[in-house]
Coordinates of C-alpha atoms in Angstrom, one line a residue:
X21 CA 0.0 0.0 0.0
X22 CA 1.0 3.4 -1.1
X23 CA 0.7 6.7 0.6
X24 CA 1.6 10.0 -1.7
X25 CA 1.4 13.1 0.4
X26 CA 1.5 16.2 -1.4
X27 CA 1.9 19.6 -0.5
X28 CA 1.0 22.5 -2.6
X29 CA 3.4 25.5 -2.2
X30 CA 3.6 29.2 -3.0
X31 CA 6.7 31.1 -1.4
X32 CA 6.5 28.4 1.0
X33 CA 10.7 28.3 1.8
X34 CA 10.5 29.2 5.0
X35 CA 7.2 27.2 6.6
X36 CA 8.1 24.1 4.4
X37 CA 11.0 22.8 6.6
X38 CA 8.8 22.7 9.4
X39 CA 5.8 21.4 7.2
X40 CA 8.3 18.6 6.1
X41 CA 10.0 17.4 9.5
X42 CA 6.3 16.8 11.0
X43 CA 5.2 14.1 8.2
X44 CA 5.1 10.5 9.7
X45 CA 7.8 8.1 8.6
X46 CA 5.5 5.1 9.3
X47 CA 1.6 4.0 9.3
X48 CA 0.7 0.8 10.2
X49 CA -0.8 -0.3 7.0
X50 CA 1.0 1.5 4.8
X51 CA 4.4 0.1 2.9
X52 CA 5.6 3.4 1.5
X53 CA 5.4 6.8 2.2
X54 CA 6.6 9.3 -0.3
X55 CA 6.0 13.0 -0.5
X56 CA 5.0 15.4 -3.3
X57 CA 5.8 18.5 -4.0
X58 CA 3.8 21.0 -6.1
X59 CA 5.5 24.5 -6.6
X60 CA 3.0 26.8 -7.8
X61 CA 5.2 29.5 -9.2
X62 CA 7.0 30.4 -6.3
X63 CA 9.4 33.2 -6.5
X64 CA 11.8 31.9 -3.6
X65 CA 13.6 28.9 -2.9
X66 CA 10.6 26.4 -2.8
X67 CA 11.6 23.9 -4.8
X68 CA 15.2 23.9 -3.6
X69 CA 14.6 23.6 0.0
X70 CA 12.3 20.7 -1.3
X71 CA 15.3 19.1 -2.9
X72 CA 17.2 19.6 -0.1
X73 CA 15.3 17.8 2.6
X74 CA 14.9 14.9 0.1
X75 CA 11.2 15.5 -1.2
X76 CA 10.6 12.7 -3.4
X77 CA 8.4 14.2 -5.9
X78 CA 8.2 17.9 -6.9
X79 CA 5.9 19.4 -10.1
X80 CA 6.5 22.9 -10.8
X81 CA 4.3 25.7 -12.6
X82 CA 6.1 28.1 -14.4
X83 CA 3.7 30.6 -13.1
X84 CA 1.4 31.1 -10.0
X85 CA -1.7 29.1 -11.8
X86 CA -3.9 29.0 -8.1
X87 CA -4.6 26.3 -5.8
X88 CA -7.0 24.5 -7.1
X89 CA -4.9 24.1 -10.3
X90 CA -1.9 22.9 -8.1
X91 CA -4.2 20.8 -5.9
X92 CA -5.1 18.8 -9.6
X93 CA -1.5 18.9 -10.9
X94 CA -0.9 16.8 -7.2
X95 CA -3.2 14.5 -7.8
X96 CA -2.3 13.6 -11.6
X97 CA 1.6 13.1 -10.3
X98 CA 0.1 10.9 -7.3
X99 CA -2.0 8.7 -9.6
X100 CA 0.7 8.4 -12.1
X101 CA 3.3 7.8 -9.3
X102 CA 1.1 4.3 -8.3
X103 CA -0.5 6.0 -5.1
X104 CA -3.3 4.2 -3.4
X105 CA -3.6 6.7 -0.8
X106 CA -3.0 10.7 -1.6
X107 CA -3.4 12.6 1.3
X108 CA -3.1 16.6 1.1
X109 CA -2.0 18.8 3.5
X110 CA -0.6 22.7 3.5
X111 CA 2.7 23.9 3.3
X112 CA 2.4 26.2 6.4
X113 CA 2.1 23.6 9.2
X114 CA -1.8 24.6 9.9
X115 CA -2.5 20.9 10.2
X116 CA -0.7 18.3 12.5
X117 CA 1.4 16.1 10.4
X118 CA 0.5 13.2 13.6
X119 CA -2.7 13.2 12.4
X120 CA -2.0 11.5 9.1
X121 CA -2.3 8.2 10.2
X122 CA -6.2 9.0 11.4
X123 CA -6.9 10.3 8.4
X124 CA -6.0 7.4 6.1
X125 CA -7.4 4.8 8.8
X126 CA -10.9 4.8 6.9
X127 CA -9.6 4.6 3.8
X128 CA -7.3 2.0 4.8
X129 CA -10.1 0.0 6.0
X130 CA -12.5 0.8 3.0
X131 CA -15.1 2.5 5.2
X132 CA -14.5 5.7 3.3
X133 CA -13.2 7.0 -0.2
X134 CA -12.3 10.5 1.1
X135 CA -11.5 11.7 4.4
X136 CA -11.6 15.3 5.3
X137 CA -9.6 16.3 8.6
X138 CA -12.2 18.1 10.9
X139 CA -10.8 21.2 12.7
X140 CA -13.1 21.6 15.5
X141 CA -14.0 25.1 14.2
X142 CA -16.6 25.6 16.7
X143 CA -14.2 25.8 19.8
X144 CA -11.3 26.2 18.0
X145 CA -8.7 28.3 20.1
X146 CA -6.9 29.3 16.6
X147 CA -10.0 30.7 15.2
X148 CA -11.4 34.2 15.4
X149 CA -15.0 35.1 16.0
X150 CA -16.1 35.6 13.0
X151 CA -13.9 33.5 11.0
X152 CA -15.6 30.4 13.1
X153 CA -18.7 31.7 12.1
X154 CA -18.0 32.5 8.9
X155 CA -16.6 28.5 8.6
X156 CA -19.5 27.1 10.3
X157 CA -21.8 28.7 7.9
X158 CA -20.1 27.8 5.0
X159 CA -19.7 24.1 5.9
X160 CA -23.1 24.1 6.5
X161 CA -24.5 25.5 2.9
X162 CA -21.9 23.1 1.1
X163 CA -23.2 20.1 3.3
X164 CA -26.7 21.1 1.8
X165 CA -25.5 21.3 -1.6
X166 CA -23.2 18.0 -1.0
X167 CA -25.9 16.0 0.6
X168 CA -22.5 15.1 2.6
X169 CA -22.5 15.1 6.9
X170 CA -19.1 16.9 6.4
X171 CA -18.8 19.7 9.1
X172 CA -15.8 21.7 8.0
X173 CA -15.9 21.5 4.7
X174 CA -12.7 23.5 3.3
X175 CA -10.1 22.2 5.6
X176 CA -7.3 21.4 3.2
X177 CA -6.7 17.8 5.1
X178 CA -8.0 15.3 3.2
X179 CA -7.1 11.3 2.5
X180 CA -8.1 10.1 -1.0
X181 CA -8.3 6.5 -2.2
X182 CA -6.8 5.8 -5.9
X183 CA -10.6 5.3 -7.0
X184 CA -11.9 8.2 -5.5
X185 CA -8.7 10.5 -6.9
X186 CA -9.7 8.9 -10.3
X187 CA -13.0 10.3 -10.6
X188 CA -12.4 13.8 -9.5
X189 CA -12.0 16.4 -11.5
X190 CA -11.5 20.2 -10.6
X191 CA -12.4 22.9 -12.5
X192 CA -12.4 26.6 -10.6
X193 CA -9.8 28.2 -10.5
X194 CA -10.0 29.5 -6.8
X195 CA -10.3 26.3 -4.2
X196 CA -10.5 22.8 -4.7
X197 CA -12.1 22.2 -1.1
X198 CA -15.6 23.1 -1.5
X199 CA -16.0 21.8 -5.3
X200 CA -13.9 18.3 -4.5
X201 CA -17.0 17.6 -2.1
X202 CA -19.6 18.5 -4.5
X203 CA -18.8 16.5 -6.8
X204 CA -17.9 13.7 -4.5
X205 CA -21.4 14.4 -2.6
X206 CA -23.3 13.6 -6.0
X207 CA -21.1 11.1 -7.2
X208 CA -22.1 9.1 -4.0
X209 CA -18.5 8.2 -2.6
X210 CA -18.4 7.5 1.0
X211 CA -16.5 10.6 2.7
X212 CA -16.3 11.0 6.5
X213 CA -14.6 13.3 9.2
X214 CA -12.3 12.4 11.7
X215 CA -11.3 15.1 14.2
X216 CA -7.9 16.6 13.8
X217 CA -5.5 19.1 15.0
X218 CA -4.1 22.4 14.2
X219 CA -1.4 24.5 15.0
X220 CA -1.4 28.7 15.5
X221 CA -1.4 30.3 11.9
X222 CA 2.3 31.7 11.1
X223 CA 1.3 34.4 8.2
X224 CA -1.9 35.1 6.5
X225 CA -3.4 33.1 3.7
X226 CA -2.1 33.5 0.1
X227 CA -5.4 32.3 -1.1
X228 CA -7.3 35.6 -0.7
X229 CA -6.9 38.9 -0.1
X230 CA -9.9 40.2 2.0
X231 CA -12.7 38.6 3.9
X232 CA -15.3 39.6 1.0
X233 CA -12.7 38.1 -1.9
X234 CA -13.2 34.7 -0.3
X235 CA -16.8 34.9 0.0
X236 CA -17.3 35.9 -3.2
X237 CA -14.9 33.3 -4.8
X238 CA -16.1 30.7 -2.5
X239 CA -19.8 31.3 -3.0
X240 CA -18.8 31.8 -7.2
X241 CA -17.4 28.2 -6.8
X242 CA -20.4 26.5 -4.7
X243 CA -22.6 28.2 -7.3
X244 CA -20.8 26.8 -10.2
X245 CA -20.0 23.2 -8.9
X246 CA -24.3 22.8 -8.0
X247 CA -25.1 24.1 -11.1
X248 CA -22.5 21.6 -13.1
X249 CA -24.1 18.6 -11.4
X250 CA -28.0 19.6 -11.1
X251 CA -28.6 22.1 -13.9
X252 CA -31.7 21.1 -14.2
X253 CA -32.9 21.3 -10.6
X254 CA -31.1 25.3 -10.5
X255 CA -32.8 26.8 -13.8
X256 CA -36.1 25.5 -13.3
X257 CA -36.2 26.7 -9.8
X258 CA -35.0 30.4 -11.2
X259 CA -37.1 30.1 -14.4
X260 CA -39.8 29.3 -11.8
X261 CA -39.3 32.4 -9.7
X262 CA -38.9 34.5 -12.4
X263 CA -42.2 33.7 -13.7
X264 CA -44.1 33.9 -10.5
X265 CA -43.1 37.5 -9.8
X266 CA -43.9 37.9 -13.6
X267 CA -47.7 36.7 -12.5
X268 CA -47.8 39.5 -9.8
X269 CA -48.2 42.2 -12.4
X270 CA -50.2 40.8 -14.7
X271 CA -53.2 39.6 -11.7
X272 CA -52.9 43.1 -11.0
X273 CA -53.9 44.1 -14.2
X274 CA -56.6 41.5 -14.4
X275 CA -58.3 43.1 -11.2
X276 CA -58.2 46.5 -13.1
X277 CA -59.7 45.4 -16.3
X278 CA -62.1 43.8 -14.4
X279 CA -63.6 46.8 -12.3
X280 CA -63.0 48.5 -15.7
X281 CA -59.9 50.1 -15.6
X282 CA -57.5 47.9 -16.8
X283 CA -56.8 50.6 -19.8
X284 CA -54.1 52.8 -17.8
X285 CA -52.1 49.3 -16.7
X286 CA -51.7 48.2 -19.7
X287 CA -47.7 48.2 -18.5
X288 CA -48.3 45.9 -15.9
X289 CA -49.4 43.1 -18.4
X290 CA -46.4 44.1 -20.8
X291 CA -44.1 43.5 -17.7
X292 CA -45.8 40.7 -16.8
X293 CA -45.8 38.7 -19.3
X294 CA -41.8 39.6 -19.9
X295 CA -41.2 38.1 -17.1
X296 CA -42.9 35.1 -17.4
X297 CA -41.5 34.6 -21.2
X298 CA -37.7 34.8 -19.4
X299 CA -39.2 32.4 -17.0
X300 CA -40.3 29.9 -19.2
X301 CA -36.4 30.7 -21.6
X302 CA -35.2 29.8 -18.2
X303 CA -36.5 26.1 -18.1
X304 CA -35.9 25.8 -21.4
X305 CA -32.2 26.4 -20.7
X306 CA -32.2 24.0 -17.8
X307 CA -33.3 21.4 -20.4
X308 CA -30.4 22.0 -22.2
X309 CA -28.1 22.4 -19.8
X310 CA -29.2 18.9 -18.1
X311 CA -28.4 17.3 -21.8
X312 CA -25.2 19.1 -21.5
X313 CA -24.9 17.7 -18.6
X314 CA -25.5 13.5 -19.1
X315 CA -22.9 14.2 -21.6
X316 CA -20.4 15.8 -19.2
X317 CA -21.2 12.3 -17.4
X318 CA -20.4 10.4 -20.2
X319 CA -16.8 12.2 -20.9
X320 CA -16.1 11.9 -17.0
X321 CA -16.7 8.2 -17.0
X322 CA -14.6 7.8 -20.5
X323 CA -11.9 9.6 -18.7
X324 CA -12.5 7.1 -15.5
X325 CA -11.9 4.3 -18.0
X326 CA -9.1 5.9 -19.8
X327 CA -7.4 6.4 -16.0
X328 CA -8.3 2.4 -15.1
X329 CA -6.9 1.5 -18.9
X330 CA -3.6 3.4 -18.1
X331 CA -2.9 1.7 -14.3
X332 CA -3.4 -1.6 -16.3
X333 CA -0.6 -0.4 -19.2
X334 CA 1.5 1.5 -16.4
X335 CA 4.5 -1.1 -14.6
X336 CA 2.9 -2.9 -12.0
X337 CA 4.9 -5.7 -9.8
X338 CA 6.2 -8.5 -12.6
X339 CA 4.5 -11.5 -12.8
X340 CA 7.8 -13.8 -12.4
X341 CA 9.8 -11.6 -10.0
X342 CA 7.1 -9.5 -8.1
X343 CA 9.4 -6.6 -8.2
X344 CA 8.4 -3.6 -10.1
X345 CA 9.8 -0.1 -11.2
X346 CA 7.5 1.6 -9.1
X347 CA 9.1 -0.2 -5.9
X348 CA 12.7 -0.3 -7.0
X349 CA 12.8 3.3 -8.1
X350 CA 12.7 4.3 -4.4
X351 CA 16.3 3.2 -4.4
X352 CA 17.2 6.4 -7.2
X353 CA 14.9 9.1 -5.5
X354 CA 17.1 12.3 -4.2
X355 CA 18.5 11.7 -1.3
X356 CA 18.1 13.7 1.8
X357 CA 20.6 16.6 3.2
X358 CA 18.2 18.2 5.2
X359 CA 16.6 16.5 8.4
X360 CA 13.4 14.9 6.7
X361 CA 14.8 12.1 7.5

């Protein structure tokens, strides 16, 4: 059994050491541990301090292309590495590198395809006011739009099986968090929390800017991900709105014209019945959009195929010596001249 960890980084030289030296060496369960990783454009040393403390996998962007981008560029080196297990953690030490082995427990024992480390936001001692409001009511709107019990929903601390990595596919361009769960949510995959630990934030987030930026983005990308999966549901509920407020006008122009003075609201039926034309464009769009859709559903599950086709192509332990490339190129990975190990 596998375990890949990757880290996503931006500027990250001087938190990674620290990130690094708290992995785990062993997990019961697990035969190899190997860390990934990804440099999202960073402008420091990132990539060298990796190197340095013997990382064994790094992917580099040659610009600053976002997390979620980096999150996916992760998770096709994992996959394509052999990992059976990808866990993903941050570059700044939030999360307790201890913890790993509770995360991939459920996996391990195939009570789970994804695992999302819980922070306790509620009573969190790291946590602000308003930030643990602002968290709780976030994880609750994408555990509606999930249909998930997940009650922190964009902690960064998350175990993935291979089959589960397989079938997910980001898209924004902001966060992978709240979208990952989405889509895992409505592809029915078993996820679960354990609780987790945290440690006191060293600098502030490189993801956003301002409070508002990250609601805005974040809500953009709930937005977006419900829509992708239940188009249908989304613009006939809108189309359907759209046309009952369009009803309002016109009933008020029917009681007019029927104590005979419906001839000075005559623009209360031409607004009216605009409305209820968008309304019914609306559905009509939803329709379309659903078609769209099934055949989204049909390129995801060709892509599924095309993963499962290329782990049955890719070196896998030899028939007549049960060794394989994958296990013996640990022995020509970079060794380490930090204190990793």
């Amino acid at each position: 059994m596998k375990l890949i960890i990757q880290i996503p980084c931006f500027n990250e030289a001087e938190s990674l050491p620290e990130t690094l030296v708290a992995l785990p060496r062993q997990i019961d369960g697990i035969d190899i541990i190997e860390i990934l990783v990804i440099d999202d454009g960073s402008r420091d040393d990132t990539s060298a301090v990796a190197k340095r403390f013997g990382v064994h996998h790094i992917v580099r962007h040659r610009t600053n292309r976002g997390l979620a981008a980096a999150f996916q560029s992760g998770i096709n080196k994992a996959l394509a590495e052999g990992a059976d297990i990808i866990v993903n953690t941050d570059a700044d030490n939030q999360y307790e590198g201890r913890d790993i082995g509770k995360l991939v427990a459920p996996v391990l024992s195939g009570d789970a395809d994804i695992v999302v480390g819980d922070r306790g936001v509620k009573d969190n001692a790291h946590f602000g006011k308003f930030k643990r409001l602002l968290q709780m009511l976030g994880s609750a709107t994408v555990k509606r739009l999930s249909n998930t019990q997940i009650t922190d929903a964009v902690s960064g601390f998350r175990a993935i099986s291979r089959s589960a990595a397989q079938r997910i596919n980001i898209t924004s361009s902001f966060s992978y968090t709240t979208e990952m769960l989405i889509q895992a949510g409505r592809k029915r995959m078993a996820i679960v929390s354990v609780p987790i630990r945290t440690n006191g934030a060293v600098r502030p987030s490189r993801l956003f800017k301002s409070v508002p930026q990250f609601i805005t983005n974040t809500g953009a990308t709930m937005i977006r991900s419900y829509a992708m999966y239940n188009p249908l549901k989304v613009f006939v509920m809108a189309g359907t709105i759209i046309a009952l407020v369009g009803a309002a006008p016109i009933i008020r122009f029917l009681y007019f014209y029927a104590i005979g003075e419906g001839g000075g609201h005559v623009q209360s039926l031409v607004i009216g019945g605009s409305l209820i034309v968008l309304g019914v464009v609306a559905i009509m769009f939803g329709a379309v959009a659903d078609l769209v859709g099934r055949n989204r559903q049909l390129l995801e599950q060709t892509l599924e195929r095309l993963r499962l086709l290329e782990d049955q192509l890719s070196v896998r332990p030899d028939k007549e010596n049960g060794d394989s490339s994958v296990a013996s190129s640990l022995d020509e990975r970079p060794k380490a001249t930090g204190t990793l190990s």
